[in-house]
Amino acid sequence: MVDLLEYEGKIIFKEYGIPVPDFKVVSDEKDIPDFNERMVIKAQVPTGGRGKRGGVRIVNNREEAVKAMNEIKNINFDGYRAEKFILEKAYVIKKELYISVTLDRSVEMPVTLASAEGGVDINSVPQEKIYKKPINPFVGVTEYTKRELSKFLGLSEDHAQEIGRILVGLYSIYDKLDASLVEINPLGLTDKGLIALDSKITIEDDALFRHKEIPVRYFGLDEIELEAKKKGLSFVKLEGDIGIIANGAGLNMATIDLIAQAGGKPANFFDLGGTDDPEKVIQAIELASKVTNKVLFINIFGGVTRCDTVARGVVQAINELKPKFKLVVRIRGANEEEGRKILLDHGIDSMLNLDEAVERVVKLAGE
Amino acid sequence: MAIIVTEKGLPVIVQGITGHQGSFHASQMKAFGTNIVGGVTPGKGGTSINGVPVFDSVKDAVKETGARASVVFVPAPYAPDAVIEAIDSGIKLVVIITEHIPFHDMTKLKLYAKLMGARLVGPNGPGITSVGIAKLGIMPNSIFKSGPVGVVSRSGTLTYEIVNTISEAGLGETTVIGIGGDQVVGTTMQEAVRMFQQDEATKAIVVVGEIGGTAEEETAEIIKKEVNKPVVAFIAGRYAPPGKRMGHAGAIITGNKGTAQSKIQAFQEAGVKVASKPSEIPVLIRQKLGNV
């Protein structure tokens, strides 16, 4: 998932006819012009709750803005520092609303969510105060949906048109950019009408191939997770000391569960995926070695990935890496006999039964 | 009988047959007994691969072979178009193996398939196997045994692990369907469970779920109201951290939604036994079925 920063989202909002405050993106004090009105300066960071940590401040002139910016630059936002800032007019806000378009997995269609209680986490708003309506992609946003939405939010006649246009804009962004979430929170009701005071746009990884305009960068990932992602591998770091490599996401999760249930502490989730290249297995073991302290558990159910391929990769990796940790290999399925033989020829004992393998892993980790 | 794939000899084509995956699995499907009548790769029409004729278009393949089902191995950027081509050519069952198809395409493909009266299985899954009838997909041939258990799963290799366990315990399967690990899938867990309830040969149902979404919770509701056959469930991801995507696009806990705990609880409330490990599944089936 790629999360856009607020200012990137607001540029897109503007293109799609969603009203945003006039804003300027600044990163250095020389970018800040002279002014004499109520403005707001906001840190551009990919984390929530920046306001609570002092990342959003009201300023009345250039001097205050420069001071605020320099102070905010010293704040640590979950490991991120603000490098860019939005400087925009601070409106008098009569009311803060919420509106978004996202995928509803249950109805398998995009859905708009809206509430008159904006400015807070939508998950904390009671269901009955949320307007929820699927948008059929073959139909788009209907006129009656706009009327329903406006009424639900308690908007007056003159704002009904505006909210309709905003919904159309949000849905168009969702559709055209393959977004998984397009959110305005808060949507401010001001004396200048409805204005998007913040933006959140999330784009799915799977769709990035057709969006070269979207900057590919990932927030909130550990160094090893990022390295894996660049190699097209799926890796999630956990807190424990038992490294895990399995093929397939489901088998991986199940392996973690079994280890944890047996009292072990998994260090990671790592999907080897389907491969017939021993080199990929070596790469995987190299990467997993970085989080493994005590035992590395390789659990393979062969299909597309054949057991002999895995065995060859394991043998080579162990010869090259000469790891200090212990190794437990469990292989079943396609070419399991051949795979076991290759391992045994190199002095590596492999197991067939999953429960027994898990038991051994946890026992070795406890030694 | 079985579900979805119920006809022995059903003529099947493979879209993307000249690719590495497509050619390998076309042979494997044939070895299983699937009636693979042709393959499609634009620009490679008139050739053949492992004795299977290749056509330029699905329309040509259908005209020449009478194919009524397709298995899609086409890479993600081109897969949605391949699926539409199959549907437009009158194919009523399209099994999509391809992973990384954007869910936006899937929401539209699903609506289109419904409009045209076609069924989709997948994407990002191992396909469907009806034991003794045919295999449309990539599950290993060796794990199956004919028997009374219907299996529906969101996973690939975990499904093999579990099916293998069920077979080795002497039970065996009717149909095994891997619905796919994505957020939007052609055939849902809910539909599969309903079909297994209707299928006479299926005496017990195994549901393999994982974190993310609410398919398991909705399936539990259906089981409570409509299913009288014994159901055993397994949920992967009990120890998955929130907010992290665990390999599958659909396997993510968002906020407090989609946790394994919520799914396990929903199943237990519906009278479903939830196995804590794969090897427990056949034991729980036996307890419910008696000796079969």
XYZ file of C-alpha atoms in Angstrom:
659
model
C 0.000 0.000 0.000
C 1.244 3.435 -0.868
C -0.057 6.258 1.324
C 0.026 9.728 -0.164
C 0.895 12.683 2.031
C -1.753 15.314 2.731
C -0.449 17.822 0.192
C -0.165 15.178 -2.544
C -3.762 14.193 -1.870
C -4.929 17.798 -1.889
C -3.323 18.386 -5.298
C -5.343 15.416 -6.581
C -8.493 16.666 -4.821
C -8.133 19.972 -6.620
C -7.836 18.219 -9.999
C -11.057 16.347 -9.305
C -13.036 19.420 -8.259
C -12.961 18.892 -4.498
C -12.545 22.265 -2.728
C -9.342 22.554 -0.680
C -7.908 25.610 1.095
C -5.380 27.655 -0.893
C -2.154 26.114 0.309
C 1.541 26.417 -0.157
C 4.024 23.585 0.381
C 7.088 24.805 2.270
C 10.191 23.031 3.481
C 12.500 25.883 4.425
C 11.992 29.238 6.117
C 12.856 31.080 2.929
C 9.741 29.497 1.349
C 7.502 31.231 3.898
C 6.079 34.533 2.613
C 5.105 37.572 4.649
C 1.491 37.431 5.760
C -0.807 38.871 8.327
C -3.809 36.624 8.838
C -4.785 33.455 10.666
C -3.003 30.551 8.954
C -2.224 26.975 9.896
C 1.081 25.158 9.399
C 0.937 21.366 9.204
C 3.672 18.717 9.236
C 3.539 16.393 6.226
C 4.084 13.018 7.868
C 2.551 9.624 7.141
C 1.298 9.034 10.676
C -1.988 9.708 12.416
C -2.424 11.904 15.457
C 0.126 14.517 14.371
C -2.064 17.296 15.823
C -1.888 15.812 19.312
C 1.903 15.769 19.063
C 2.172 19.399 18.062
C 2.513 18.898 14.318
C -0.316 21.302 13.470
C -0.172 24.916 14.651
C -2.041 28.166 14.169
C 0.230 31.054 13.123
C -0.572 34.739 12.493
C 2.518 36.005 10.696
C 5.757 34.929 9.052
C 7.762 35.077 12.254
C 5.385 32.720 14.060
C 5.305 30.393 11.074
C 9.109 30.121 10.916
C 9.280 29.456 14.652
C 6.551 26.800 14.477
C 8.177 25.101 11.509
C 11.554 24.871 13.196
C 9.958 23.467 16.327
C 7.954 20.873 14.419
C 11.097 19.759 12.586
C 12.389 18.470 15.920
C 9.352 16.320 16.648
C 9.654 12.570 16.146
C 6.478 11.216 14.517
C 6.800 7.436 14.979
C 10.295 7.582 13.518
C 9.498 10.188 10.864
C 10.607 13.824 10.717
C 8.589 16.428 8.871
C 10.488 17.691 5.843
C 7.581 19.387 4.141
C 4.797 21.540 5.517
C 1.473 22.821 4.321
C 0.851 26.506 5.037
C -2.804 27.338 4.482
C -5.589 29.679 5.558
C -7.196 28.751 8.866
C -10.936 28.799 8.302
C -13.606 29.389 10.876
C -15.118 25.932 11.015
C -18.780 25.642 11.900
C -18.790 21.878 11.778
C -16.455 18.994 10.985
C -17.817 16.174 8.820
C -16.404 12.890 7.538
C -16.613 11.339 4.075
C -14.719 8.574 2.303
C -14.900 6.036 -0.502
C -13.383 2.622 0.126
C -13.823 -1.046 -0.746
C -16.461 -2.914 1.226
C -15.227 -6.507 1.118
C -18.565 -7.743 2.319
C -20.596 -6.335 -0.612
C -17.576 -6.552 -2.924
C -18.129 -3.037 -4.158
C -16.902 0.435 -3.348
C -18.879 2.085 -0.608
C -19.170 5.677 0.591
C -19.052 6.280 4.314
C -20.075 9.660 5.712
C -20.872 11.138 9.079
C -21.816 14.467 10.599
C -19.334 13.551 13.333
C -16.033 14.222 11.617
C -12.583 15.009 12.900
C -12.364 11.772 14.853
C -11.481 8.179 13.955
C -14.465 6.873 11.977
C -14.139 3.526 13.781
C -15.103 5.280 17.006
C -18.345 6.699 15.555
C -21.464 4.600 16.293
C -22.871 2.720 13.267
C -26.196 4.565 13.267
C -24.374 7.856 12.809
C -22.596 6.652 9.666
C -24.140 6.890 6.217
C -23.078 3.815 4.230
C -23.960 3.207 0.617
C -22.431 0.912 -2.015
C -21.533 2.481 -5.366
C -21.977 0.054 -8.225
C -18.988 0.599 -10.559
C -21.204 0.003 -13.606
C -23.517 2.815 -12.467
C -21.390 5.324 -10.562
C -22.711 7.872 -8.070
C -26.477 8.317 -8.469
C -28.443 11.540 -7.935
C -30.613 9.976 -5.253
C -27.502 8.915 -3.327
C -26.361 12.533 -3.301
C -29.765 13.618 -1.931
C -29.748 10.889 0.717
C -26.214 11.787 1.747
C -26.941 15.503 2.045
C -30.039 14.831 4.113
C -28.241 12.353 6.383
C -25.509 14.905 7.077
C -28.157 17.548 7.834
C -26.824 19.944 5.200
C -28.852 22.908 3.972
C -30.039 23.280 0.380
C -27.011 25.335 -0.722
C -24.543 22.693 0.472
C -26.423 19.757 -1.096
C -24.870 20.419 -4.496
C -21.398 20.751 -2.991
C -21.512 17.439 -1.130
C -22.740 15.730 -4.308
C -19.786 17.103 -6.263
C -17.382 16.051 -3.510
C -18.726 12.490 -3.522
C -18.394 12.296 -7.323
C -14.821 13.577 -6.995
C -13.923 11.037 -4.307
C -15.389 8.159 -6.266
C -13.604 9.275 -9.463
C -10.273 9.312 -7.616
C -10.995 5.856 -6.146
C -11.786 4.530 -9.608
C -9.155 6.284 -11.738
C -6.243 5.892 -9.313
C -7.135 2.360 -8.132
C -7.257 3.658 -4.589
C -8.327 1.491 -1.703
C -9.203 4.527 0.410
C -9.979 8.146 -0.451
C -10.887 10.042 2.688
C -11.627 13.584 3.824
C -11.463 13.912 7.580
C -12.366 16.489 8.506
C -14.515 17.955 5.782
C -15.033 21.458 7.136
C -18.307 23.346 6.906
C -17.087 26.943 6.679
C -18.549 30.272 5.646
C -16.939 29.563 2.252
C -18.810 26.269 1.965
C -17.537 22.693 2.329
C -13.744 22.423 2.219
C -11.452 19.383 2.507
C -9.200 20.256 5.454
C -7.208 17.031 5.251
C -6.702 14.245 2.716
C -5.925 10.571 2.834
C -5.387 8.507 -0.301
C -4.115 4.921 -0.236
C -3.224 3.082 -3.443
C -3.022 -0.702 -3.725
C 0.354 -2.232 -4.624
C -1.260 -4.509 -7.190
C -2.394 -1.508 -9.255
C 0.876 0.452 -9.195
C 1.956 -0.981 -12.566
C -0.537 1.324 -14.270
C 0.171 4.396 -12.135
C 3.684 5.522 -12.896
C 2.673 8.972 -11.569
C 2.354 7.641 -8.007
C 5.551 7.862 -5.937
C 6.367 4.349 -4.732
C 7.533 4.554 -1.139
C 6.494 2.688 1.920
C 5.956 4.019 5.387
C 6.025 2.062 8.619
C 8.216 -0.763 7.326
C 11.215 -2.170 9.112
C 14.536 -2.206 7.182
C 14.386 -5.945 6.470
C 10.715 -5.722 5.484
C 11.641 -3.021 2.998
C 14.518 -5.060 1.581
C 12.190 -8.042 1.116
C 9.551 -5.859 -0.516
C 12.083 -4.566 -3.045
C 12.877 -8.181 -3.941
C 9.181 -8.939 -4.340
C 9.097 -11.076 -1.206
C 6.541 -10.929 1.539
C 8.169 -10.512 4.951
C 6.768 -9.323 8.263
C 8.999 -8.907 11.296
C 7.736 -10.265 14.605
C 9.252 -10.085 18.068
C 10.593 -13.604 18.647
C 13.775 -15.612 18.059
C 12.605 -18.459 15.784
C 13.023 -17.634 12.109
C 10.377 -19.005 9.781
C 10.324 -19.676 6.055
C 7.305 -21.347 4.513
C 5.792 -21.405 1.049
C 2.389 -19.778 0.795
C 0.767 -17.158 2.999
C -1.713 -19.476 4.703
C 0.865 -22.149 5.532
C 3.135 -19.404 6.835
C 0.507 -18.002 9.167
C -0.398 -21.509 10.323
C 3.279 -22.287 10.982
C 3.614 -19.147 13.118
C 0.454 -20.126 15.010
C 1.699 -23.657 15.677
C 5.073 -22.444 16.946
C 3.452 -19.843 19.186
C 0.862 -22.299 20.510
C 3.669 -24.706 21.406
C 5.360 -21.963 23.445
C 7.900 -20.758 20.855
C 8.418 -17.181 19.720
C 8.302 -16.662 15.927
C 10.651 -13.956 14.645
C 8.937 -13.363 11.335
C 6.426 -14.184 8.628
C 8.148 -15.033 5.380
C 6.445 -16.345 2.283
C 8.877 -18.033 -0.071
C 6.115 -18.152 -2.669
C 6.175 -20.513 -5.604
C 9.652 -21.002 -7.051
C 11.741 -23.585 -8.855
C 14.964 -21.659 -8.375
C 17.347 -22.760 -5.561
C 18.861 -19.240 -5.712
C 15.586 -17.823 -4.344
C 15.744 -20.251 -1.449
C 19.290 -19.084 -0.679
C 18.181 -15.436 -0.786
C 15.314 -16.279 1.550
C 17.574 -18.024 4.065
C 19.983 -15.069 3.956
C 17.166 -12.664 4.725
C 15.626 -14.842 7.444
C 19.078 -15.237 9.061
C 18.935 -11.556 9.939
C 16.079 -12.087 12.371
C 16.851 -15.635 13.493
C 18.574 -16.030 16.835
C 18.088 -19.607 17.857
C 16.365 -21.792 15.292
C 15.379 -21.412 11.660
C 12.335 -23.450 10.709
C 11.769 -24.159 7.030
C 8.322 -25.590 6.391
C 7.518 -26.517 2.813
C 4.531 -28.223 1.298
C 5.726 -28.885 -2.223
C 3.578 -28.156 -5.238
C 4.772 -25.466 -7.587
C 7.793 -25.266 -5.292
C 9.429 -28.691 -5.374
C 11.104 -30.182 -2.321
C 14.338 -31.013 -4.159
C 14.672 -27.363 -5.243
C 14.320 -26.275 -1.638
C 16.805 -28.924 -0.491
C 19.420 -27.740 -3.006
C 18.952 -24.152 -1.875
C 19.184 -25.107 1.795
C 22.414 -27.076 1.297
C 24.073 -24.255 -0.600
C 22.919 -21.558 1.814
C 24.149 -23.474 4.853
C 27.541 -24.048 3.201
C 27.882 -20.378 2.347
C 26.426 -18.782 5.459
C 27.636 -21.280 8.079
C 24.972 -20.008 10.470
C 25.267 -20.212 14.242
C 21.582 -21.007 14.708
C 20.058 -24.494 14.465
C 18.027 -25.560 11.487
C 14.858 -27.635 11.245
C 13.582 -28.533 7.782
C 10.206 -30.092 7.230
C 9.295 -30.975 3.656
C 6.265 -32.704 2.222
C 4.723 -32.995 -1.232
C 6.258 -32.824 -4.692
C 9.649 -34.643 -4.860
C 9.886 -35.038 -1.082
C 11.992 -38.232 -1.268
C 14.559 -36.614 -3.543
C 14.653 -33.534 -1.349
C 15.170 -35.523 1.836
C 17.978 -37.483 0.231
C 19.820 -34.340 -0.893
C 19.596 -32.969 2.638
C 20.666 -36.213 4.257
C 23.677 -36.522 1.920
C 24.830 -33.222 3.391
C 24.142 -34.227 6.945
C 20.871 -32.354 7.299
C 18.058 -34.356 8.800
C 14.591 -33.393 7.567
C 11.176 -34.180 8.945
C 7.864 -35.119 7.367
C 5.397 -34.665 10.208
C 4.473 -31.041 10.926
C 3.527 -31.508 14.593
C 6.785 -33.314 15.339
C 8.785 -30.651 13.512
C 7.125 -27.889 15.524
C 7.861 -29.744 18.725
C 11.546 -30.067 17.804
C 11.811 -26.385 16.836
C 10.403 -25.214 20.149
C 12.556 -27.670 22.106
C 15.739 -26.527 20.344
C 14.823 -22.877 20.878
C 14.493 -23.541 24.600
C 17.952 -25.089 24.931
C -21.022 -35.871 -6.910
C -19.219 -32.716 -6.207
C -19.648 -28.960 -6.522
C -18.988 -26.601 -9.467
C -16.874 -29.149 -11.382
C -19.333 -32.032 -11.583
C -18.955 -33.439 -15.073
C -16.280 -35.950 -15.969
C -14.891 -35.058 -19.390
C -15.800 -31.353 -19.123
C -13.817 -29.759 -21.966
C -11.313 -27.272 -20.508
C -8.919 -24.776 -22.082
C -5.882 -23.126 -20.525
C -5.401 -19.393 -21.147
C -1.713 -18.567 -21.076
C -0.764 -22.163 -21.900
C 2.593 -21.316 -23.484
C 3.913 -19.738 -20.292
C 6.033 -21.615 -17.774
C 3.188 -22.133 -15.300
C 0.515 -22.684 -17.945
C 2.331 -25.453 -19.797
C 3.451 -27.276 -16.644
C 0.025 -27.253 -15.060
C -1.810 -28.120 -18.285
C 0.195 -31.374 -18.262
C -0.474 -31.932 -14.572
C -4.202 -31.393 -15.078
C -4.188 -33.871 -17.953
C -2.389 -36.381 -15.757
C -5.124 -35.933 -13.164
C -7.712 -36.806 -15.785
C -8.937 -33.351 -16.772
C -10.076 -33.116 -20.385
C -7.707 -30.339 -21.536
C -8.857 -29.687 -25.105
C -6.782 -26.651 -25.974
C -4.842 -23.616 -24.932
C -4.925 -19.938 -25.828
C -2.011 -17.589 -26.327
C -2.530 -14.675 -28.750
C -0.030 -14.942 -31.595
C 0.760 -18.617 -30.998
C -2.328 -20.067 -32.711
C -1.702 -23.168 -34.846
C 1.119 -24.474 -32.667
C 0.777 -27.120 -30.003
C 2.316 -27.697 -26.607
C 2.676 -31.175 -25.090
C 0.116 -32.382 -27.614
C -2.441 -29.676 -26.731
C -3.474 -27.432 -29.651
C -2.914 -23.710 -29.114
C -5.343 -21.070 -30.434
C -5.059 -17.308 -30.921
C -8.335 -16.543 -29.220
C -10.820 -18.127 -26.847
C -13.448 -17.794 -29.579
C -11.357 -19.971 -31.918
C -10.693 -22.484 -29.161
C -14.380 -22.763 -28.267
C -15.343 -23.137 -31.941
C -12.817 -25.911 -32.530
C -13.037 -27.779 -29.246
C -16.401 -27.018 -27.650
C -14.595 -25.891 -24.464
C -16.895 -24.878 -21.616
C -14.391 -24.024 -18.886
C -11.122 -22.157 -18.737
C -8.148 -21.951 -16.388
C -6.350 -18.590 -16.544
C -2.575 -18.274 -16.000
C -2.256 -14.947 -17.828
C -0.130 -12.335 -15.942
C -2.067 -9.795 -13.857
C -1.952 -6.792 -16.228
C -3.642 -8.848 -18.967
C -5.675 -11.289 -16.903
C -8.875 -9.207 -16.583
C -9.091 -8.929 -20.366
C -8.497 -12.680 -20.708
C -11.369 -13.354 -18.303
C -13.717 -11.051 -20.229
C -12.676 -12.741 -23.468
C -13.553 -16.130 -21.993
C -16.929 -14.907 -20.749
C -17.714 -13.233 -24.092
C -16.889 -16.504 -25.854
C -19.552 -18.317 -23.870
C -17.338 -19.957 -21.210
C -19.383 -20.414 -18.047
C -16.635 -21.402 -15.620
C -13.416 -19.396 -15.403
C -10.807 -20.441 -12.835
C -8.264 -17.659 -12.280
C -4.888 -18.715 -10.877
C -3.132 -15.367 -11.522
C -2.115 -13.355 -8.471
C -1.872 -9.569 -8.037
C -4.956 -8.661 -10.074
C -6.067 -5.250 -8.729
C -9.272 -5.630 -6.734
C -10.846 -2.826 -8.747
C -10.722 -5.113 -11.773
C -12.150 -7.982 -9.741
C -15.178 -6.009 -8.523
C -16.019 -5.230 -12.137
C -15.209 -8.730 -13.437
C -17.434 -10.227 -10.810
C -20.367 -8.024 -11.754
C -19.769 -8.768 -15.427
C -19.617 -12.518 -14.844
C -22.882 -12.358 -12.926
C -24.517 -10.394 -15.720
C -23.362 -12.969 -18.280
C -24.191 -16.019 -16.194
C -20.603 -17.152 -15.727
C -18.895 -18.355 -12.543
C -15.436 -17.225 -11.531
C -13.171 -19.088 -9.105
C -10.141 -17.187 -7.774
C -8.020 -15.187 -8.444
C -4.851 -15.774 -6.422
C -5.857 -19.303 -5.514
C -5.040 -22.890 -6.446
C -8.316 -23.511 -8.293
C -10.762 -26.343 -7.805
C -10.469 -30.113 -7.767
C -13.332 -32.586 -7.780
C -11.826 -35.943 -6.919
C -12.399 -38.553 -9.633
C -13.833 -35.894 -11.960
C -11.358 -33.169 -12.870
C -8.822 -30.695 -11.566
C -8.926 -27.090 -12.772
C -5.896 -25.456 -11.207
C -2.561 -26.160 -9.607
C -3.165 -28.380 -6.570
C -0.692 -31.296 -6.395
C -2.278 -34.447 -7.870
C -0.932 -36.721 -5.165
C -2.772 -35.333 -2.142
C -6.315 -36.403 -3.000
C -8.366 -39.406 -2.052
C -11.996 -39.970 -2.907
C -14.148 -39.493 0.177
C -16.932 -37.573 1.911
C -15.305 -34.238 2.869
C -15.856 -30.948 1.026
C -13.064 -28.422 1.576
C -13.214 -24.654 1.003
C -10.118 -22.586 1.669
C -8.692 -19.088 1.244
C -5.209 -20.509 0.990
C -3.004 -22.549 -1.368
C -0.301 -24.603 0.294
C -2.172 -24.677 3.611
C -5.006 -26.314 1.692
C -2.598 -28.974 0.395
C -1.354 -29.564 3.923
C -4.906 -30.007 5.200
C -6.181 -32.083 2.270
C -3.143 -34.323 2.622
C -3.900 -34.752 6.315
C -7.530 -35.621 5.568
C -6.478 -38.149 2.894
C -3.805 -39.755 5.052
C -6.315 -40.168 7.857
C -8.294 -42.335 5.433
C -11.166 -39.894 4.934
C -10.851 -38.294 1.471
C -12.595 -35.451 -0.362
C -15.450 -34.683 -2.757
C -14.412 -31.250 -3.976
C -11.613 -29.005 -2.769
C -12.032 -25.349 -3.711
C -9.387 -22.709 -3.127
C -11.332 -19.467 -3.363
C -8.196 -17.297 -3.337
C -6.476 -14.962 -0.926
C -7.644 -11.656 -2.374
C -10.125 -9.146 -0.998
C -12.650 -9.776 -3.776
C -12.971 -13.332 -5.071
C -15.175 -14.880 -7.755
C -16.700 -17.622 -5.646
C -16.995 -16.863 -1.947
C -16.628 -19.075 1.106
C -20.321 -18.495 1.797
C -21.371 -19.788 -1.644
C -19.085 -22.811 -1.420
C -20.502 -23.833 1.966
C -24.061 -23.502 0.633
C -23.159 -25.690 -2.351
C -21.536 -28.324 -0.129
C -24.723 -28.408 1.958
C -26.696 -29.173 -1.242
C -24.216 -31.754 -2.520
C -25.292 -35.276 -1.624
C -21.837 -36.816 -1.728
C -20.437 -34.308 0.749
C -21.043 -35.529 4.290
C -18.813 -33.095 6.152
C -17.413 -29.637 5.366
C -14.009 -28.203 6.198
C -13.624 -24.426 6.104
C -10.089 -23.037 6.052
C -10.126 -19.334 6.823
C -7.617 -16.708 7.770
C -7.439 -13.194 9.172
C -8.951 -10.253 7.284
C -12.442 -9.412 6.089
C -15.645 -10.960 7.417
C -16.196 -13.962 5.119
C -15.795 -16.407 8.021
C -18.240 -14.520 10.233
C -20.794 -14.423 7.398
C -20.194 -18.106 6.665
C -20.828 -18.901 10.333
C -24.217 -17.146 10.069
C -25.111 -19.292 7.045
C -23.988 -22.451 8.823
C -26.152 -21.581 11.816
C -29.255 -21.081 9.653
C -28.882 -23.408 6.680
C -26.311 -26.130 7.216
C -27.011 -29.396 9.017
C -23.852 -31.213 7.899
C -20.914 -31.308 10.313
C -18.473 -28.447 9.776
C -14.891 -28.212 11.006
C -12.935 -24.966 10.657
C -9.318 -23.923 10.810
C -8.255 -20.278 11.043
C -4.727 -19.174 10.182
C -3.241 -16.014 11.640
C -4.032 -16.276 15.355
C -0.691 -14.665 16.102
C -0.623 -12.183 13.223
C 0.028 -8.555 14.238
C -2.667 -5.990 13.351
C -2.143 -3.678 10.380
C 0.307 -5.991 8.603
C -0.546 -7.685 5.338
C 0.321 -11.359 5.793
C 1.212 -12.327 2.234
C -2.327 -12.460 0.871
C -3.883 -9.152 -0.167
C -6.921 -10.087 1.905
C -5.060 -11.195 5.031
C -4.889 -8.040 7.108
C -6.386 -7.003 10.426
C -7.661 -3.442 10.059
C -8.320 -1.686 13.349
C -9.999 -4.394 15.409
C -11.674 -6.020 12.395
C -10.791 -9.332 10.806
C -9.066 -10.950 13.791
C -8.734 -14.720 14.102
C -10.434 -14.468 17.480
C -13.593 -12.953 16.002
C -13.762 -15.699 13.365
C -13.137 -18.529 15.814
C -15.810 -17.170 18.100
C -18.321 -16.824 15.242
C -17.720 -20.429 14.198
C -17.954 -21.758 17.725
C -21.233 -19.926 18.220
C -22.512 -21.624 15.066
C -21.649 -25.043 16.482
C -18.566 -25.443 14.309
C -15.564 -27.231 15.801
C -12.439 -25.155 15.328
C -9.207 -27.128 15.007
C -6.118 -25.641 16.637
C -3.800 -27.404 14.179
C -4.185 -29.106 10.784
C -3.670 -32.621 12.197
C -6.676 -32.132 14.450
C -9.035 -31.654 11.494
C -9.549 -35.333 10.560
C -9.953 -36.190 14.248
C -12.758 -33.645 14.603
C -14.417 -34.803 11.375
C -14.365 -38.399 12.637
C -15.889 -37.351 15.949
C -18.770 -35.733 14.109
C -19.218 -38.235 11.309
C -18.682 -41.411 13.240
C -16.797 -44.054 11.367
C -16.697 -43.548 7.627
